[in-house]
Amino acid sequence: MAERLVVIGGDAAGMSAASQARRRRPAEELSIVAFERGRFTSYSACGIPYWVGGLVDDRDDLIARPPEVFRDDYEIDVRTRHEVVDIDLDRREVVAVALDEGRREVREPFDQLVYATGAVPVQPPWATSGVTGVFGVQTLDDGDALHAWLDRDPAPKRAVVVGGGYIGVEMAEAMVNRGLAVTLVERGPQPMSTVDPDMGALVTDRLSGLGIDVRTGLAVTGLDHRDGVVAAVVTDSEPIPADIVVLGLGIKPNTTLARTARLPLGPTGGVRVDLRMRVVGLPGVWAAGDCVESVHRVSGQPVHIPLGTHANKQGRVAGINIGGGYATFPGVIGTAVTRVCDLEVARTGLLSTEADAAGFSFVTATVESTNRAGYFPGADFMTIKLLAERGTGRLLGAQIVGKSEAAKRIDALAVALWNNMTVEEMVGLDLGYAPPYAPVWDPVLIAARKAVDALGVK
Amino acid sequence: MAERLVVIGGDAAGMSAASQARRRRPAEELSIVAFERGRFTSYSACGIPYWVGGLVDDRDDLIARPPEVFRDDYEIDVRTRHEVVDIDLDRREVVAVALDEGRREVREPFDQLVYATGAVPVQPPWATSGVTGVFGVQTLDDGDALHAWLDRDPAPKRAVVVGGGYIGVEMAEAMVNRGLAVTLVERGPQPMSTVDPDMGALVTDRLSGLGIDVRTGLAVTGLDHRDGVVAAVVTDSEPIPADIVVLGLGIKPNTTLARTARLPLGPTGGVRVDLRMRVVGLPGVWAAGDCVESVHRVSGQPVHIPLGTHANKQGRVAGINIGGGYATFPGVIGTAVTRVCDLEVARTGLLSTEADAAGFSFVTATVESTNRAGYFPGADFMTIKLLAERGTGRLLGAQIVGKSEAAKRIDALAVALWNNMTVEEMVGLDLGYAPPYAPVWDPVLIAARKAVDALGVK
């Protein structure tokens, strides 16, 4: 009889694991069943803000591979609208209910199990009070609901986005693109706390320039409603009128089921896995994607960084191992890029606060340069900030804010940091130079030079 | 008395050395004299094709720092229109002639000498026969002469570019932009031999699409002229009519003076220097820029790669050392980027022929992917080719041809190669992901995956 693989969660991590396992082992050796609560598989949650904002026309564009492709081309038995409600590790079976069939119960035995339930939005109590017009941005169903609400007649005119992280900022811009008056409420001192305050200030300026009313140091405490429909966001200062509220408070590992089944959870709340994506202490059980925690290669600490790129890699690693190969997920260094209107924002490694918390002694260096030779048409400014460890000179972190061709320069910095390069070594790096692409000293190299100076190296 | 530094050559390498030395040692400690044959200092020769093509308006835009700035802000005695004609290593002085003063002779003693004479265009005998209308693209004076020729009345209508390297291809495009009918003559099987033939074919297609008549496997043997003005390029097949001929046959180290003074030259024809940019065997004599050879970090062989980015770094290193600091130039890995019309072309490490020549056993992997998430507006295709060593899996080389946001992806590959990463390690790299910047698997990572497959790693 074939070995049986059951996958819980049909998005990036789960379906990557399933396809990689299939690639190595045919159906007669390995049967694969994948349960997905929603209607879709392998979609880009990261694309939802652009779809809501109108940059991407069609929801289906966000779907990398629909269930039929997995069924027909990969012989994977994908069961959408099936919610797994229990994992019985003793009997080695999962219990699911078919949501469109009166919650009919299905029991599926497994030899190998992949837990890939993803993440859920952080929702304060007021967000789950039953008032309508309040939206997360996590699933395509969320996106559908948002679209339907925006298309109401009369159309909503005032949007309040709560939380100023990546998703909050992207959704604020999307709401502006849809013609709404937008207020962005952030509890902390400024939005984009994913970069240092001095770099984030550049982003805040741009958000304000776009007409977004940025309110910082303000906590949302509740909602006002009219007949169950949201009318205002209540804060610890005055209320803010709202016809639609978007939640951008971050996401956390979806571990409801993991807790019930006693999968081990780490300090970040994510499932604990080893380098091969095995759930620690549970043979034959794997986990991947937004529900797990990873190791940060600079701090050495566990972190929860929910990104599609990690989910895909982790799923691939699990699938290769399940398929009889050998692969490891080497951890993360916190690289992230985002676009805020015409600004590109990027980071890798540790922020200043994170480097402090991890006990590093470090210097910072900030430079302004251009994406192309200064004389070349389309030359735009960018700001780069580096963190380098005192004593060793090792690069600890990098941040970029620029106008164009800026964000992806973080990749060169990320690879340098990944390899524990010192800023002095980085000055010698042989990066691509030609007037349409860089000044003769690429901004990355100029930043490294300034960091060398800051270290006082002679 | 102050120590005396004399610099021969007032472009990137020479003036970087001079400014870095000054930064560390004030004028009362170190006097600096810089001789420059031309009228300009620190200009971007790489920008000349864009200036000739009309993308850059003004010649002066290409000048990073004019002589006055060095004189006033750096206390560097810059003497333009001075040609150094001899280096007397025994008496430790250089002999220069003032070109605008009837070749008046100047003798300047030195304690430290920087040889930074740059490169000269490769010129076959027919190019120096005195026929007018034939141009190199090496100095701003060349650019001035080209502009003047293009502005003649009647204006030249037919351009022949000889040589299909970076400069040849860039100049062919510049001539198209100026409205000329352009023929590009390449002796080899195709232009852009700076990438593998399969990648170069993508560029040739684009050149032809632009209306450039690309003639390959054709050797130029002479010129036809009418009253001393070029009329046609004579080849080993039929002649090609020409009102202007542009030389793109590459450049070689300018070592006329070095030979006379018996500076040591390496197998590439460049001056031999150590890691600190000291001329081998000659204390107090330094060399930097297009006149020196470098070590290729992958092949371990000496190479001559004349690029402004290396010249600046090498000059900086020499200047720091002269100034009493410590710095090294760690060698090159052959990174280069160029733009051909709307195509971006990039490379790092070894080409297939180079890897063969260096004795590597390797696999190649070529993938096509997109610069952004496939569903994101502006998503364009790019092709990436990787070379990985059999056995170790080490990345040996990478090439990219794409439409936008493609070329500078070479930087992440260059840093990976610089650090001797294997393609398997590269699959785990934490690169920036967001829909406006990359698909969830960046093209670089997709290429690494394919290379892992090609190596047969399980």
XYZ file of N, CA and C in Angstrom, chain A residues 187-352:
498
model
N -0.548 52.989 16.833
C -0.392 53.131 18.273
C 1.001 53.676 18.636
N 2.002 53.252 17.894
C 3.379 53.661 18.180
C 3.674 55.075 17.706
N 4.942 55.485 17.825
C 5.308 56.858 17.457
C 5.262 57.137 15.961
N 5.317 56.080 15.146
C 5.165 56.312 13.706
C 4.884 55.009 12.978
N 4.275 55.119 11.785
C 4.063 53.897 11.004
C 5.398 53.365 10.476
N 5.364 52.201 9.842
C 6.572 51.585 9.275
C 7.634 51.379 10.343
N 7.227 50.788 11.448
C 8.194 50.464 12.496
C 9.070 49.298 12.051
N 8.876 48.861 10.821
C 9.722 47.812 10.252
C 11.066 48.377 9.805
N 11.216 49.707 9.889
C 12.542 50.315 9.709
C 12.797 51.245 10.899
N 14.036 51.682 11.061
C 14.365 52.600 12.147
C 13.568 53.897 12.007
N 13.324 54.595 13.139
C 12.498 55.813 13.085
C 12.983 56.848 12.073
N 14.314 57.036 11.950
C 14.799 58.059 11.015
C 14.465 57.689 9.570
N 14.466 56.401 9.261
C 14.113 55.960 7.913
C 12.588 55.983 7.741
N 11.883 55.572 8.791
C 10.415 55.558 8.739
C 9.833 56.949 8.538
N 10.545 57.958 9.051
C 10.051 59.330 8.910
C 9.921 59.713 7.439
N 10.820 59.175 6.599
C 10.748 59.457 5.163
C 9.447 58.906 4.578
N 9.033 57.753 5.118
C 7.809 57.123 4.619
C 6.587 57.881 5.106
N 6.616 58.269 6.378
C 5.491 59.028 6.934
C 5.255 60.303 6.130
N 6.342 60.994 5.805
C 6.218 62.212 4.999
C 5.485 61.924 3.691
N 5.833 60.801 3.084
C 5.235 60.478 1.787
C 3.759 60.134 1.932
N 3.424 59.421 3.008
C 2.018 59.078 3.247
C 1.202 60.353 3.427
N 1.749 61.293 4.187
C 1.035 62.558 4.384
C 0.909 63.297 3.062
N 1.968 63.251 2.274
C 1.949 63.906 0.967
C 0.875 63.345 0.056
N 0.527 62.100 0.286
C -0.506 61.445 -0.519
C -1.898 61.804 -0.011
N -1.960 62.595 1.069
C -3.249 62.998 1.608
C -3.763 62.070 2.695
N -2.946 61.103 3.101
C -3.357 60.209 4.180
C -3.160 60.927 5.516
N -4.200 60.888 6.348
C -4.124 61.510 7.658
C -3.485 60.498 8.603
N -2.221 60.707 8.902
C -1.487 59.756 9.739
C -1.608 60.179 11.206
N -2.238 59.345 12.016
C -2.393 59.648 13.453
C -1.566 58.649 14.253
N -0.568 59.147 14.931
C 0.305 58.239 15.683
C 0.069 58.388 17.176
N 0.574 57.452 17.943
C 0.429 57.471 19.400
C -1.029 57.396 19.819
N -1.820 56.746 19.000
C -3.270 56.728 19.226
C -3.724 55.267 19.273
N -4.418 54.895 20.331
C -4.890 53.513 20.454
C -6.378 53.436 20.133
N -6.765 52.454 19.355
C -8.179 52.231 19.047
C -8.766 51.389 20.176
N -9.893 51.834 20.692
C -10.482 51.128 21.834
C -11.830 50.501 21.503
N -12.411 50.877 20.399
C -13.714 50.301 20.078
C -14.257 50.858 18.777
N -15.509 50.503 18.484
C -16.154 50.966 17.252
C -17.499 51.580 17.599
N -17.855 52.635 16.895
C -19.232 53.116 16.931
C -19.931 52.562 15.710
N -21.218 52.243 15.849
C -21.915 51.709 14.674
C -23.322 52.272 14.572
N -23.876 52.168 13.386
C -25.272 52.568 13.152
C -25.954 51.342 12.554
N -26.889 50.759 13.283
C -27.576 49.532 12.844
C -26.580 48.413 12.517
N -25.557 48.314 13.310
C -24.601 47.220 13.131
C -23.548 47.490 12.083
N -23.625 48.649 11.418
C -22.636 49.008 10.399
C -21.682 50.045 10.996
N -20.382 49.846 10.773
C -19.405 50.715 11.399
C -19.637 52.182 11.022
N -19.504 53.072 12.015
C -19.695 54.502 11.764
C -18.476 55.302 12.193
N -17.722 54.770 13.149
C -16.523 55.474 13.606
C -15.636 54.518 14.376
N -14.370 54.872 14.410
C -13.403 54.161 15.239
C -13.249 54.981 16.519
N -13.446 54.321 17.653
C -13.293 55.019 18.933
C -11.839 54.877 19.390
N -11.250 55.982 19.803
C -9.849 55.941 20.221
C -9.724 56.517 21.625
N -8.504 56.514 22.143
C -8.316 57.144 23.454
C -8.275 58.665 23.322
N -8.405 59.183 22.116
C -8.636 60.612 21.916
C -10.034 60.723 21.271
N -10.208 61.590 20.277
C -11.560 61.709 19.702
C -11.855 60.553 18.731
N -13.150 60.255 18.494
C -13.489 59.189 17.532
C -13.188 59.654 16.099
N -12.938 58.677 15.217
C -12.651 58.991 13.815
C -13.733 58.363 12.954
N -14.514 59.196 12.235
C -15.600 58.648 11.417
C -15.055 57.669 10.379
N -15.785 56.586 10.131
C -15.309 55.558 9.205
C -16.489 54.841 8.556
N -16.431 54.702 7.240
C -17.404 53.865 6.539
C -16.841 52.473 6.287
N -15.536 52.360 6.461
C -14.884 51.061 6.327
C -13.635 51.079 7.217
N -13.380 49.961 7.873
C -12.193 49.832 8.729
C -11.375 48.646 8.230
N -10.091 48.890 8.020
C -9.206 47.817 7.575
C -8.191 47.536 8.686
N -8.012 46.278 8.998
C -7.095 45.881 10.063
C -5.718 45.591 9.500
N -4.738 46.310 10.007
C -3.361 46.052 9.593
C -2.495 45.900 10.827
N -2.954 45.098 11.756
C -2.279 44.968 13.055
C -1.319 43.792 13.072
N -1.067 43.268 11.903
C -0.136 42.139 11.852
C -0.875 40.818 11.908
N -0.131 39.760 11.742
C -0.729 38.437 11.781
C 0.078 37.567 12.733
N -0.577 36.536 13.228
C 0.097 35.620 14.155
C -0.115 34.190 13.682
N 0.743 33.278 14.114
C 0.623 31.898 13.642
C -0.754 31.332 13.958
N -1.315 30.628 13.020
C -2.603 29.971 13.239
C -2.340 28.613 13.894
N -2.472 28.591 15.208
C -2.072 27.383 15.944
C -3.201 26.806 16.790
N -4.433 27.203 16.507
C -5.575 26.670 17.273
C -5.518 25.147 17.302
N -5.385 24.588 16.119
C -5.370 23.134 15.982
C -4.090 22.541 16.593
N -2.997 23.240 16.412
C -1.714 22.754 16.941
C -1.763 22.660 18.462
N -2.438 23.624 19.092
C -2.549 23.599 20.557
C -3.355 22.383 21.002
N -4.475 22.162 20.314
C -5.319 21.018 20.673
C -4.522 19.717 20.562
N -3.744 19.623 19.479
C -3.018 18.375 19.235
C -1.674 18.341 19.963
N -1.392 19.408 20.694
C -0.154 19.502 21.482
C 1.111 19.464 20.623
N 1.067 20.108 19.484
C 2.324 20.330 18.772
C 3.125 21.348 19.588
N 4.435 21.226 19.615
C 5.224 22.156 20.424
C 5.238 23.551 19.805
N 5.006 24.543 20.647
C 5.031 25.935 20.174
C 6.213 26.653 20.815
N 6.800 27.583 20.059
C 7.953 28.325 20.567
C 7.542 29.639 21.192
N 8.509 30.424 21.633
C 8.225 31.695 22.303
C 7.502 32.708 21.424
N 7.582 32.586 20.122
C 6.894 33.537 19.244
C 5.457 33.098 19.007
N 5.097 31.913 19.489
C 3.748 31.402 19.244
C 3.672 30.494 18.034
N 4.769 30.386 17.283
C 4.780 29.523 16.103
C 5.163 28.092 16.456
N 4.828 27.180 15.550
C 5.182 25.776 15.751
C 6.701 25.632 15.690
N 7.247 24.825 16.570
C 8.699 24.621 16.610
C 9.101 23.510 15.647
N 10.006 23.825 14.755
C 10.475 22.841 13.781
C 11.993 22.830 13.781
N 12.565 21.744 13.249
C 14.013 21.719 13.098
C 14.387 22.184 11.689
N 15.654 22.076 11.345
C 16.125 22.589 10.055
C 15.460 21.910 8.856
N 15.027 20.675 9.063
C 14.387 19.959 7.954
C 12.878 20.149 7.947
N 12.386 21.008 8.806
C 10.965 21.328 8.930
C 10.159 20.211 9.602
N 10.839 19.366 10.377
C 10.150 18.374 11.201
C 9.658 19.051 12.468
N 8.429 18.779 12.861
C 7.959 19.308 14.138
C 8.758 18.616 15.234
N 9.306 19.421 16.130
C 10.250 18.901 17.119
C 9.580 17.835 17.989
N 10.157 16.650 17.988
C 9.689 15.581 18.866
C 8.562 14.727 18.321
N 8.105 14.999 17.122
C 6.971 14.249 16.579
C 7.319 13.643 15.219
N 7.832 12.438 15.187
C 8.249 11.820 13.925
C 7.100 11.761 12.914
N 7.417 12.067 11.671
C 6.408 12.000 10.624
C 5.491 13.219 10.579
N 5.716 14.187 11.463
C 4.899 15.409 11.443
C 5.790 16.579 11.059
N 5.358 17.306 10.057
C 6.124 18.413 9.510
C 5.290 19.685 9.603
N 5.933 20.823 9.613
C 5.183 22.085 9.581
C 5.961 23.092 8.760
N 5.259 24.018 8.134
C 5.907 24.986 7.249
C 4.995 26.186 7.040
N 5.612 27.310 6.760
C 4.856 28.501 6.394
C 4.589 29.439 7.561
N 3.547 30.249 7.415
C 3.273 31.312 8.383
C 2.933 30.796 9.776
N 2.725 29.486 9.932
C 2.376 28.951 11.254
C 3.611 28.552 12.065
N 4.799 28.573 11.454
C 5.989 28.144 12.201
C 6.862 29.341 12.576
N 7.770 29.093 13.512
C 8.768 30.116 13.778
C 10.093 29.687 13.159
N 10.925 30.689 12.851
C 12.214 30.433 12.212
C 13.320 30.955 13.110
N 14.537 30.605 12.769
C 15.676 31.141 13.496
C 16.218 32.345 12.721
N 16.446 33.429 13.429
C 17.097 34.587 12.815
C 18.599 34.366 12.859
N 19.213 34.390 11.695
C 20.630 34.017 11.611
C 21.566 35.045 12.242
N 21.098 36.261 12.464
C 21.974 37.253 13.080
C 21.833 37.225 14.605
N 20.603 37.260 15.083
C 20.405 37.281 16.543
C 20.479 35.886 17.137
N 20.274 34.864 16.305
C 20.199 33.498 16.817
C 18.892 33.191 17.521
N 17.985 34.140 17.549
C 16.725 33.989 18.271
C 15.610 33.490 17.343
N 14.605 32.806 17.930
C 13.435 32.459 17.125
C 12.636 33.714 16.768
N 12.136 33.736 15.540
C 11.323 34.872 15.093
C 10.134 34.342 14.297
N 9.089 35.143 14.222
C 7.946 34.797 13.373
C 7.860 35.836 12.276
N 8.286 35.456 11.084
C 8.267 36.381 9.949
C 7.430 35.754 8.847
N 6.144 36.073 8.843
C 5.239 35.445 7.868
C 5.367 36.098 6.500
N 6.019 35.410 5.584
C 6.189 35.927 4.217
C 6.050 34.757 3.245
N 5.437 35.034 2.107
C 5.239 33.981 1.121
C 6.531 33.332 0.676
N 7.590 34.125 0.635
C 8.848 33.571 0.152
C 9.396 32.518 1.120
N 9.242 32.749 2.432
C 9.669 31.742 3.400
C 8.747 30.522 3.333
N 7.447 30.785 3.220
C 6.478 29.678 3.185
C 6.786 28.734 2.027
N 7.076 29.311 0.882
C 7.388 28.475 -0.281
C 8.657 27.658 -0.062
N 9.679 28.317 0.496
C 10.941 27.598 0.709
C 10.770 26.494 1.736
N 10.071 26.825 2.825
C 9.896 25.833 3.889
C 9.067 24.654 3.390
N 8.015 24.950 2.620
C 7.202 23.875 2.068
C 8.028 22.991 1.141
N 8.846 23.628 0.326
C 9.721 22.867 -0.573
C 10.642 21.950 0.218
N 11.233 22.477 1.278
C 12.158 21.679 2.092
C 11.422 20.479 2.702
N 10.255 20.723 3.286
C 9.480 19.623 3.872
C 9.166 18.575 2.804
N 8.748 19.050 1.639
C 8.363 18.118 0.574
C 9.531 17.287 0.058
N 10.691 17.912 -0.072
C 11.877 17.172 -0.512
C 12.202 16.076 0.504
N 12.147 16.443 1.782
C 12.466 15.456 2.825
C 11.426 14.331 2.862
N 10.148 14.690 2.745
C 9.098 13.665 2.725
C 9.283 12.772 1.499
N 9.751 13.372 0.424
C 9.950 12.619 -0.811
C 11.211 11.763 -0.798
N 11.953 11.793 0.302
C 13.125 10.930 0.400
C 14.435 11.639 0.089
N 14.364 12.935 -0.176
C 15.590 13.692 -0.414
C 16.101 14.298 0.874
N 17.023 15.229 0.728
C 17.563 15.894 1.910
C 17.608 17.386 1.629
N 16.951 18.157 2.475
C 17.002 19.608 2.329
C 16.818 20.242 3.701
N 17.350 21.430 3.858
C 17.188 22.159 5.115
C 16.769 23.594 4.816
N 16.078 24.183 5.774
C 15.763 25.608 5.711
C 16.716 26.302 6.675
N 17.579 27.175 6.125
C 18.706 27.662 6.925
C 18.384 28.844 7.839
N 17.118 29.248 7.916
C 16.775 30.393 8.752
C 16.602 31.656 7.926
N 16.309 32.734 8.616
C 15.983 33.984 7.930
C 16.885 35.104 8.450
N 16.934 36.181 7.685
C 17.674 37.353 8.177
C 16.805 38.605 8.138
N 15.493 38.388 7.991
C 14.584 39.527 8.132
C 14.518 40.454 6.935
N 14.827 39.932 5.751
C 14.746 40.778 4.561
C 13.278 41.039 4.210
N 12.969 42.275 3.886
C 11.600 42.610 3.462
C 11.647 43.860 2.612
N 10.790 43.899 1.609
C 10.686 45.087 0.750
C 9.214 45.443 0.616
N 8.952 46.723 0.463
C 7.568 47.112 0.217
C 7.563 48.410 -0.567
N 6.423 48.673 -1.185
C 6.285 49.900 -1.947
C 5.233 50.760 -1.273
N 5.550 52.029 -1.037
C 4.592 52.959 -0.468
C 4.466 54.098 -1.466
N 3.397 54.082 -2.234
C 3.225 55.057 -3.302
C 4.443 54.947 -4.209
N 5.168 56.028 -4.387
C 6.344 55.949 -5.253
C 7.618 55.746 -4.450
N 7.478 55.371 -3.190
C 8.667 55.087 -2.384
C 8.899 53.587 -2.295
N 10.161 53.226 -2.347
C 10.535 51.835 -2.148
C 11.221 51.728 -0.785
N 10.805 50.760 -0.018
C 11.315 50.606 1.345
C 11.821 49.180 1.517
N 13.017 49.034 2.050
C 13.595 47.703 2.175
C 14.418 47.603 3.441
N 14.557 46.403 3.930
C 15.386 46.151 5.102
C 15.916 44.727 5.065
N 17.008 44.516 5.772
C 17.488 43.161 6.018
C 18.257 43.192 7.337
N 18.377 42.028 7.974
C 19.105 41.961 9.229
C 18.338 42.601 10.359
N 19.087 43.197 11.279
C 18.489 43.752 12.486
C 18.287 45.255 12.379
N 17.165 45.743 12.925
C 16.993 47.174 13.151
C 17.845 47.565 14.359
N 17.934 48.877 14.601
C 18.725 49.347 15.746
C 18.178 48.779 17.055
